[in-house]
Amino acid sequence: MRYLPLSDTDRASMLDTIGVKSIDDLFVDVPAPARRDGTVDLPKYAGEMEVEAQLNAFAAENLSPSKAPFFIGAGAYRHHIPATVDHIIQRSEFLTSYTPYQPEIAQGTLQVLFEFQTQVARLTGMPVANASLYDGSTAAAEGVLMAQRITRRNKAVLSGGLHPHYRETIETLAHAVGIETEASALQVDGEAEVLQHIDANTACVVVQTPNLFGTATDLTEIAKAAQAAGALLIVVVTEVMSLGLLKSPGEMGADVVAVEGQSIGVPLSFGGPYVGLFAAKEKYLRQMPGRLCGETVDADGERGFVLTLSTREQHIRRDKATSNICTNSGLCALAFSIHLSLLGQTGLNRVARINYAKAHALKAELAKVAGVEVVTPRFFNEFTVKLPKAADAVVEALAAKGILAGVPVSRFDKTPEFANHLIVAATETVSDADIAALISALKEVL
Amino acid sequence: MADAPKMNSVGRPTAPAIDVETTSFKSLLGGRGLLQDEKLIFEWDDYSRTGVDFADIAIDASDLDGLIRDDLSLPGLTEPEAVRHYVRLSQKNHAIDLALYPLGSCTMKHNPRLNEKMARLPGLGDIHPLQPVSTVQGALRLMDSLAHWLKTLTGMPAVALTPKAGANGELCGLLAIKAAHEAKGQGHRRTVLVPSSAHGTNPATAAFVGYTVREIAQTADGRVDLEDLKSKIDDGIAAIMLTNPNTCGLFERDIIAIADAIHAAGAYFYCDGANFNAIVGRVRPGDLGVDAMHINLHKTFSTPHGGGGPGAGPVVLSEALAPYAPRPWVVAGESGLVLEEHGEDASQANFGRMCAFHGQMGMYIRALTYMLSHGSDGLRQVAEDAVLNANYIKASLSDVMSVPFPEGPCMHEALFDDRWLENTGVTTLDFAKAMIDEGFHPMTMYFPLVVHGAMLIEPTETESKAELDRFVAVLKALAEAALKGDVNRFKGAPYLAPAKRLDETRAARQPRLTYG
Amino acid sequence: MKFTKDHEWVEVTGETALVGITAYAANALGDVVFVEVPDVGKALKKGDSFAVVESVKAASDVYAPVSGEVVEANNELPNSPDLVNAAPEGAGWIAKVKLSDASELDSLMDRAAYEAFLDTL
């Protein structure tokens, strides 16, 4: 077996050194009823060629966006990733190292994390950011728990534009710790409605921009009103590329920001692994979940980096920790950081403008199709249209024609009001020919 | 012959000068030859460049009036600069690809490169989680296959794939347990028994779901004290969280009796599966009475640790807990597999969703590739070689280092304590840091908390006997140096790493978490 | 000055008392990097956790050696946590408490008893 270096001769000699006769003697502590003589009922070992053939068979049954005009977003976006990103993250020293607990031999990972934290802080317009969480949805949920710790209040208000998967993830974690949630019904616009639900027990309001339907909103007034009522504003961003163009959550007054970072550096990969960006106001630093990397000096006085403020974490505080998180999303954070340092402010702003232009070109074409109504008032690279018939059937019909058209709102919510709503996205990867193909196929199926 | 090229007739020194002292040499600018200091990207002078070529188009974004930002301040690097920056940084890291990485409980095994190649197939790596299910049948079939392998290897009837890592899996398991108790009108059960040797995530997770932690004592031979456990069971017990093999690297001999006692009390058995690597293919947790167990795909099933993630922590569930598994589920439909993403009516028992979308697909691909490569026979061999390697290290070092639980074999990791360092002036930390100078990553230190100055060594099955022998020789030589009083070798260690010991006190007293 | 088995000290002046952690505890924790001091006005019951002292790799609850009300917290500590190491039984005090039951002091150890207790650890 190609991954197991011991030979039978090695094994015999090692058993001899240990002083036992057979490998079974090392498993004597297993209770007799649980000992198994043979192998379990699964296939036997296989060579690279055989395994590759099996995986290729799985892959062949999927329609990859690389082969189809593609307009799907709703929380995960297809962007171009420079070749350099994947090359670097596959370097052994990044790919096959552990969490940097021994800083003397992990300065590579640690400096990347320090740069990552700074990038995230600047991108979100916040003073401090952590070294990543699992993804945007769990980051949003951690934000809610953090708001409870800070305010000692027990209710979270969730906006009607919040991605339903995020809402459900927040509900799972919030209810587990005894936080009540009050979620508005899905709505395309009108994030300010959250203010009507704030009461003396409200720890936070959670608002997403651009929201599920693509609507971008200035949250400045919502921030002021929430804070005046003693609640924190948690801003969720599922399309991080939008921050290359839109006002940052920090500038709008956010207390906590939870972002899905997938759009920068991380492939779609059917939903994971992704990378959660988490930033907050400085005064909340000690209530933050997850790892933090900080600057210091070594014994020679040279600058270096270490994981710090770890007394917040589970391995020290145990049942009093700010979160139970241990493993985070290190390699995806690295990919994010490399991609963003390649883009820089110039590249990020340029690609953001291209996204805006593509999506608005798509909007102009869709608006011309009979019976199609654009319902999103202002947006970045994603918007929602109301079709003359059920969106899920239209999407299936277009998929049969090799076009991946968007996400029916009914995938998340069966409310009849939204049965015909379709969320479509257009990033820099969409060509004019893709748009033309969608429009012509759509006319056929409507 | 005027046009003929000139022969090189000038020689130069090709052997080192014998009279130059080289050990105390320092470079003029402080670097160490190929190991270069690398400034932060934020210290580049010019932020305006970019390493990605996009057209500089004008847009009329009047609909976003008042929403456009003008405060972006992010440095851009051209491709050659970026490649150098990250390659230089990478060279300051230790990695399993460089040498044995004996972090107990973390299972730093070789990460097969075929896994990486498969995760990058466009048909698997470049598909969107919300594509119509008719266009992702292969992805669903892959998830279903992975689920089948995990259920068969553990002897458990159900699995929730979505948890993002081990601790997220613990949370998933405890939420299923909580939901099950509530469904039975047993919501008053709010105490979780946790051994004193547990991973920190166990009490953290229990507290997270609002449970109170009650610690159970350990016997002199490093296992759960069954009598103490029984004495702490009352009708408020919701579950036990137990790692097996435990964090001392020992198999819990009484595990079936523990499970019986817990079940008799109406509670559930959560097993922390961080150490599944020791028994995969040989012992099925289902045969031990486990109700829920997370499996760290980044440990047992070789997905890379990536400097701290991403991981994946699927949770296998017993019949009793299966109905409470979080969404989504992959189920057979009329025309192929479908994803059940919602409880269609509120009466359904599941507790909701652990995260957006369907979990860590990229890790599922890698783990399944690993499983298919090893097969049932190879995975059994994995457990056997992991246990053999750990016992070999224990046997080879027990004449110099003290072993807290010497009786009987260990499982996949060998635990030592610091009694043997008493009066040497060398601590566990010093000893571990000196390993760095010898080219090895330190072992897990000061964990488990129940053993003083603990040193927990997990070699994994992917180390050859020659590498183990080299490791043993280094540790023995270091031990001799410590016992001989060569304290400086340890107190200043590491001397040869990219950085000297770092001032963690300063980092924590004046936190500096971003540049500028 | 009186002491507890959890390594807190208390020094009474009139109706109030200063409370802190002992030199032994400070030394065991290592370099203190953060102290979470209690809010003024907080009511303490003897044995309640009312502050947290953290070093890089450890965190320790501080338990109230006596019942009472916090009338002052040491506001130097958030910026200079090292005071706990430098002068644990002096400038590193954590809170000033207005005693509600002076008789509780009788159950605490004097220095000689505390030192004898340390010898048993």
Short mmCIF file of C-alpha atoms in Angstrom, two decimals, chain B residues 166-462:
data_model
loop_
_atom_site.label_atom_id
_atom_site.label_comp_id
_atom_site.label_asym_id
_atom_site.label_seq_id
_atom_site.Cartn_x
_atom_site.Cartn_y
_atom_site.Cartn_z
CA GLY B 166 -14.55 18.52 15.00
CA ALA B 167 -15.90 21.08 17.45
CA ASN B 168 -18.78 21.84 15.09
CA GLY B 169 -19.46 18.09 15.00
CA GLU B 170 -19.53 17.97 18.80
CA LEU B 171 -22.07 20.76 18.72
CA CYS B 172 -24.14 18.86 16.14
CA GLY B 173 -24.05 15.70 18.27
CA LEU B 174 -25.07 17.49 21.46
CA LEU B 175 -27.85 19.38 19.65
CA ALA B 176 -29.21 16.05 18.40
CA ILE B 177 -29.04 14.70 21.96
CA LYS B 178 -30.77 17.78 23.33
CA ALA B 179 -33.49 17.53 20.67
CA ALA B 180 -33.99 13.85 21.44
CA HIS B 181 -34.37 14.51 25.17
CA GLU B 182 -36.79 17.33 24.55
CA ALA B 183 -38.86 15.16 22.20
CA LYS B 184 -39.17 12.60 25.01
CA GLY B 185 -40.15 15.19 27.59
CA GLN B 186 -36.72 14.88 29.18
CA GLY B 187 -35.64 18.47 28.65
CA HIS B 188 -34.72 18.78 32.32
CA ARG B 189 -31.64 16.66 31.65
CA ARG B 190 -28.88 19.24 31.46
CA THR B 191 -25.73 17.66 32.87
CA VAL B 192 -22.93 16.22 30.79
CA LEU B 193 -20.28 13.97 32.26
CA VAL B 194 -16.81 14.75 30.94
CA PRO B 195 -13.57 13.09 32.04
CA SER B 196 -10.89 15.38 33.43
CA SER B 197 -8.60 14.40 30.55
CA ALA B 198 -10.99 15.63 27.82
CA HIS B 199 -10.20 17.94 24.92
CA GLY B 200 -11.09 21.56 25.76
CA THR B 201 -13.71 21.55 23.03
CA ASN B 202 -15.83 19.00 24.98
CA PRO B 203 -16.63 21.18 28.02
CA ALA B 204 -16.78 24.25 25.75
CA THR B 205 -19.38 22.58 23.53
CA ALA B 206 -21.39 21.27 26.47
CA ALA B 207 -21.50 24.75 28.01
CA PHE B 208 -22.43 26.17 24.61
CA VAL B 209 -25.70 24.21 24.47
CA GLY B 210 -26.50 25.22 28.03
CA TYR B 211 -25.40 22.02 29.70
CA THR B 212 -23.50 21.88 32.97
CA VAL B 213 -20.27 19.94 32.98
CA ARG B 214 -19.64 17.38 35.70
CA GLU B 215 -16.11 16.06 35.70
CA ILE B 216 -15.40 12.39 36.23
CA ALA B 217 -12.25 11.13 37.83
CA GLN B 218 -9.58 9.02 36.28
CA THR B 219 -8.13 5.77 37.57
CA ALA B 220 -4.45 5.28 38.31
CA ASP B 221 -4.10 3.54 34.96
CA GLY B 222 -5.34 6.53 32.98
CA ARG B 223 -8.94 5.52 32.29
CA VAL B 224 -12.41 6.62 33.32
CA ASP B 225 -13.16 5.64 36.89
CA LEU B 226 -16.32 3.58 36.36
CA GLU B 227 -17.31 3.72 40.02
CA ASP B 228 -16.90 7.50 40.14
CA LEU B 229 -18.90 7.73 36.94
CA LYS B 230 -21.74 5.63 38.35
CA SER B 231 -21.79 7.73 41.50
CA LYS B 232 -22.26 10.87 39.42
CA ILE B 233 -25.19 9.61 37.38
CA ASP B 234 -28.58 10.97 38.34
CA ASP B 235 -31.78 11.70 36.45
CA GLY B 236 -30.39 15.06 35.32
CA ILE B 237 -27.75 13.43 33.13
CA ALA B 238 -28.15 14.17 29.42
CA ALA B 239 -25.01 12.56 28.06
CA ILE B 240 -21.44 11.56 28.55
CA MET B 241 -18.73 12.96 26.26
CA LEU B 242 -15.88 10.54 26.09
CA THR B 243 -12.88 10.32 23.80
CA ASN B 244 -11.91 6.80 22.82
CA PRO B 245 -9.08 5.92 22.56
CA ASN B 246 -8.76 8.57 25.24
CA THR B 247 -6.43 11.56 25.34
CA CYS B 248 -3.82 9.56 27.25
CA GLY B 249 -3.66 7.35 24.15
CA LEU B 250 -5.37 4.45 25.94
CA PHE B 251 -8.38 2.36 24.99
CA GLU B 252 -11.18 2.64 27.56
CA ARG B 253 -11.41 -1.00 28.64
CA ASP B 254 -14.73 -0.45 30.41
CA ILE B 255 -16.31 1.35 27.50
CA ILE B 256 -19.19 -1.08 27.02
CA ALA B 257 -19.97 -0.99 30.74
CA ILE B 258 -19.83 2.82 30.60
CA ALA B 259 -22.25 2.85 27.67
CA ASP B 260 -24.59 0.46 29.48
CA ALA B 261 -24.58 2.60 32.62
CA ILE B 262 -25.27 5.74 30.60
CA HIS B 263 -28.07 4.13 28.62
CA ALA B 264 -29.61 2.63 31.76
CA ALA B 265 -29.80 6.17 33.11
CA GLY B 266 -31.68 7.32 30.01
CA ALA B 267 -28.75 9.35 28.71
CA TYR B 268 -26.73 9.23 25.49
CA PHE B 269 -23.12 8.39 24.75
CA TYR B 270 -21.27 11.05 22.73
CA CYS B 271 -17.88 9.81 21.62
CA ASP B 272 -15.21 12.32 20.60
CA GLY B 273 -13.82 10.61 17.50
CA ALA B 274 -10.61 12.62 17.27
CA ASN B 275 -8.65 9.42 17.82
CA PHE B 276 -10.58 7.18 15.43
CA ASN B 277 -7.34 6.72 13.50
CA ALA B 278 -6.24 4.17 16.10
CA ILE B 279 -9.12 1.79 15.52
CA VAL B 280 -10.48 2.46 12.03
CA GLY B 281 -11.21 -0.82 10.26
CA ARG B 282 -10.64 -2.84 13.44
CA VAL B 283 -13.24 -1.60 15.91
CA ARG B 284 -16.66 -0.16 15.11
CA PRO B 285 -17.86 2.47 17.59
CA GLY B 286 -21.39 1.17 16.99
CA ASP B 287 -20.32 -2.05 18.71
CA LEU B 288 -19.25 -0.06 21.77
CA GLY B 289 -22.64 1.52 22.41
CA VAL B 290 -21.89 4.94 20.95
CA ASP B 291 -24.88 7.15 20.06
CA ALA B 292 -23.04 9.94 18.29
CA MET B 293 -19.44 10.47 17.22
CA HIS B 294 -17.77 13.09 15.08
CA ILE B 295 -15.03 12.07 12.71
CA ASN B 296 -12.31 14.59 11.91
CA LEU B 297 -11.77 14.01 8.19
CA HIS B 298 -8.60 16.09 8.57
CA LYS B 299 -7.21 13.58 11.03
CA THR B 300 -8.21 9.99 10.29
CA PHE B 301 -8.95 10.52 6.62
CA SER B 302 -5.89 12.57 5.67
CA THR B 303 -7.35 15.84 4.44
CA PRO B 304 -4.66 18.49 4.92
CA HIS B 305 -4.55 20.63 8.05
CA GLY B 306 -3.65 23.69 5.98
CA GLY B 307 -2.10 25.66 8.84
CA GLY B 308 -5.33 25.46 10.87
CA GLY B 309 -8.11 24.26 8.64
CA PRO B 310 -10.41 23.80 6.90
CA GLY B 311 -11.48 20.60 8.55
CA ALA B 312 -14.67 18.59 8.37
CA GLY B 313 -16.49 16.85 11.19
CA PRO B 314 -19.28 14.52 10.02
CA VAL B 315 -21.21 12.97 12.90
CA VAL B 316 -22.39 9.36 12.84
CA LEU B 317 -25.62 8.79 14.75
CA SER B 318 -27.40 5.86 16.33
CA GLU B 319 -30.96 4.86 15.44
CA ALA B 320 -32.19 6.84 18.44
CA LEU B 321 -30.59 10.10 17.32
CA ALA B 322 -30.85 9.78 13.53
CA PRO B 323 -34.23 11.57 13.25
CA TYR B 324 -32.69 14.70 14.74
CA ALA B 325 -29.86 15.06 12.23
CA PRO B 326 -29.53 18.58 10.82
CA ARG B 327 -30.45 19.41 7.22
CA PRO B 328 -29.68 18.93 4.44
CA TRP B 329 -30.06 15.20 3.83
CA VAL B 330 -29.20 13.35 0.63
CA VAL B 331 -32.06 10.98 -0.08
CA ALA B 332 -33.20 8.81 -2.99
CA GLY B 333 -35.93 10.43 -5.05
CA GLU B 334 -37.99 9.30 -8.02
CA SER B 335 -35.41 10.33 -10.59
CA GLY B 336 -32.10 10.13 -8.81
CA LEU B 337 -30.81 11.57 -5.57
CA VAL B 338 -32.31 14.70 -4.06
CA LEU B 339 -31.26 17.09 -1.35
CA GLU B 340 -33.79 17.56 1.39
CA GLU B 341 -32.95 21.05 2.49
CA HIS B 342 -35.97 21.89 4.66
CA GLY B 343 -38.16 20.17 7.14
CA GLU B 344 -41.30 20.42 5.01
CA ASP B 345 -43.48 20.79 8.06
CA ALA B 346 -42.74 22.13 11.49
CA SER B 347 -43.45 18.81 13.20
CA GLN B 348 -40.23 17.30 11.87
CA ALA B 349 -37.72 16.54 14.54
CA ASN B 350 -34.45 17.80 13.05
CA PHE B 351 -32.94 20.76 14.81
CA GLY B 352 -32.21 22.85 11.74
CA ARG B 353 -29.00 23.63 9.95
CA MET B 354 -25.35 23.75 11.06
CA CYS B 355 -24.18 26.04 8.24
CA ALA B 356 -25.10 27.39 4.83
CA PHE B 357 -25.18 24.90 1.93
CA HIS B 358 -24.12 21.27 2.33
CA GLY B 359 -20.88 21.18 4.32
CA GLN B 360 -17.25 20.71 3.35
CA MET B 361 -17.53 19.10 -0.10
CA GLY B 362 -13.85 19.73 -0.85
CA MET B 363 -12.97 17.65 2.21
CA TYR B 364 -15.50 14.94 1.33
CA ILE B 365 -13.79 14.48 -2.03
CA ARG B 366 -10.36 14.17 -0.44
CA ALA B 367 -11.52 11.83 2.31
CA LEU B 368 -13.39 9.54 -0.08
CA THR B 369 -10.36 9.43 -2.38
CA TYR B 370 -8.30 8.36 0.63
CA MET B 371 -10.81 5.71 1.65
CA LEU B 372 -11.07 4.27 -1.86
CA SER B 373 -7.28 4.18 -2.07
CA HIS B 374 -6.89 2.24 1.17
CA GLY B 375 -9.99 0.10 1.03
CA SER B 376 -11.23 -1.88 4.00
CA ASP B 377 -7.97 -3.82 4.26
CA GLY B 378 -5.76 -0.75 3.95
CA LEU B 379 -7.71 1.17 6.59
CA ARG B 380 -7.36 -1.72 9.03
CA GLN B 381 -3.64 -1.64 8.32
CA VAL B 382 -3.66 2.10 8.99
CA ALA B 383 -4.91 1.51 12.52
CA GLU B 384 -2.49 -1.33 13.12
CA ASP B 385 0.55 0.57 11.88
CA ALA B 386 -0.44 3.69 13.80
CA VAL B 387 -0.67 1.68 17.01
CA LEU B 388 2.50 -0.25 16.23
CA ASN B 389 4.48 2.94 15.59
CA ALA B 390 3.30 4.53 18.83
CA ASN B 391 4.12 1.47 20.90
CA TYR B 392 7.52 1.27 19.24
CA ILE B 393 8.25 4.83 20.32
CA LYS B 394 7.01 4.16 23.82
CA ALA B 395 9.17 1.01 24.08
CA SER B 396 12.21 2.75 22.62
CA LEU B 397 12.07 5.78 24.91
CA SER B 398 10.74 4.41 28.19
CA ASP B 399 14.24 3.74 29.48
CA VAL B 400 15.01 7.48 29.44
CA MET B 401 11.65 9.27 29.64
CA SER B 402 9.04 8.56 32.30
CA VAL B 403 5.73 7.00 31.30
CA PRO B 404 2.71 7.85 33.50
CA PHE B 405 0.72 4.77 32.52
CA PRO B 406 3.29 2.07 31.78
CA GLU B 407 1.00 -0.94 32.10
CA GLY B 408 -0.08 -2.55 28.83
CA PRO B 409 0.03 -1.18 25.32
CA CYS B 410 -0.90 2.33 24.27
CA MET B 411 -2.94 2.96 21.17
CA HIS B 412 -1.92 5.48 18.46
CA GLU B 413 -0.02 7.87 20.74
CA ALA B 414 2.58 7.50 23.48
CA LEU B 415 2.27 9.67 26.58
CA PHE B 416 5.25 10.72 28.69
CA ASP B 417 5.41 13.03 31.70
CA ASP B 418 8.15 15.27 33.11
CA ARG B 419 9.15 13.31 36.22
CA TRP B 420 12.34 12.29 34.45
CA LEU B 421 13.27 15.97 34.00
CA GLU B 422 13.00 16.72 37.70
CA ASN B 423 16.05 18.63 38.99
CA THR B 424 17.54 19.01 35.50
CA GLY B 425 16.43 22.64 35.14
CA VAL B 426 14.85 21.65 31.84
CA THR B 427 11.06 21.85 31.44
CA THR B 428 8.75 20.08 29.04
CA LEU B 429 8.59 23.31 27.03
CA ASP B 430 12.40 23.60 26.86
CA PHE B 431 12.73 20.00 25.81
CA ALA B 432 10.13 20.43 23.08
CA LYS B 433 11.76 23.61 21.77
CA ALA B 434 15.11 21.81 21.52
CA MET B 435 13.48 19.29 19.19
CA ILE B 436 13.03 22.14 16.72
CA ASP B 437 16.81 22.55 16.45
CA GLU B 438 17.00 18.88 15.52
CA GLY B 439 14.48 19.32 12.70
CA PHE B 440 11.36 17.92 14.33
CA HIS B 441 8.14 19.58 15.32
CA PRO B 442 7.52 19.36 19.08
CA MET B 443 5.00 16.88 20.39
CA THR B 444 1.77 18.02 22.04
CA MET B 445 2.74 19.52 25.40
CA TYR B 446 0.91 20.04 28.68
CA PHE B 447 -2.05 18.08 27.37
CA PRO B 448 -3.85 16.10 28.66
CA LEU B 449 -4.09 18.31 31.72
CA VAL B 450 -4.24 15.31 34.05
CA VAL B 451 -0.57 14.47 33.53
CA HIS B 452 2.13 16.81 34.80
CA GLY B 453 4.31 18.27 32.06
CA ALA B 454 2.67 15.94 29.55
CA MET B 455 4.40 15.09 26.27
CA LEU B 456 2.03 13.33 23.90
CA ILE B 457 3.65 11.77 20.83
CA GLU B 458 1.58 10.58 17.88
CA PRO B 459 3.80 9.38 15.05
CA THR B 460 0.95 8.13 12.76
CA GLU B 461 1.18 5.19 10.37
CA THR B 462 2.83 7.12 7.55
#
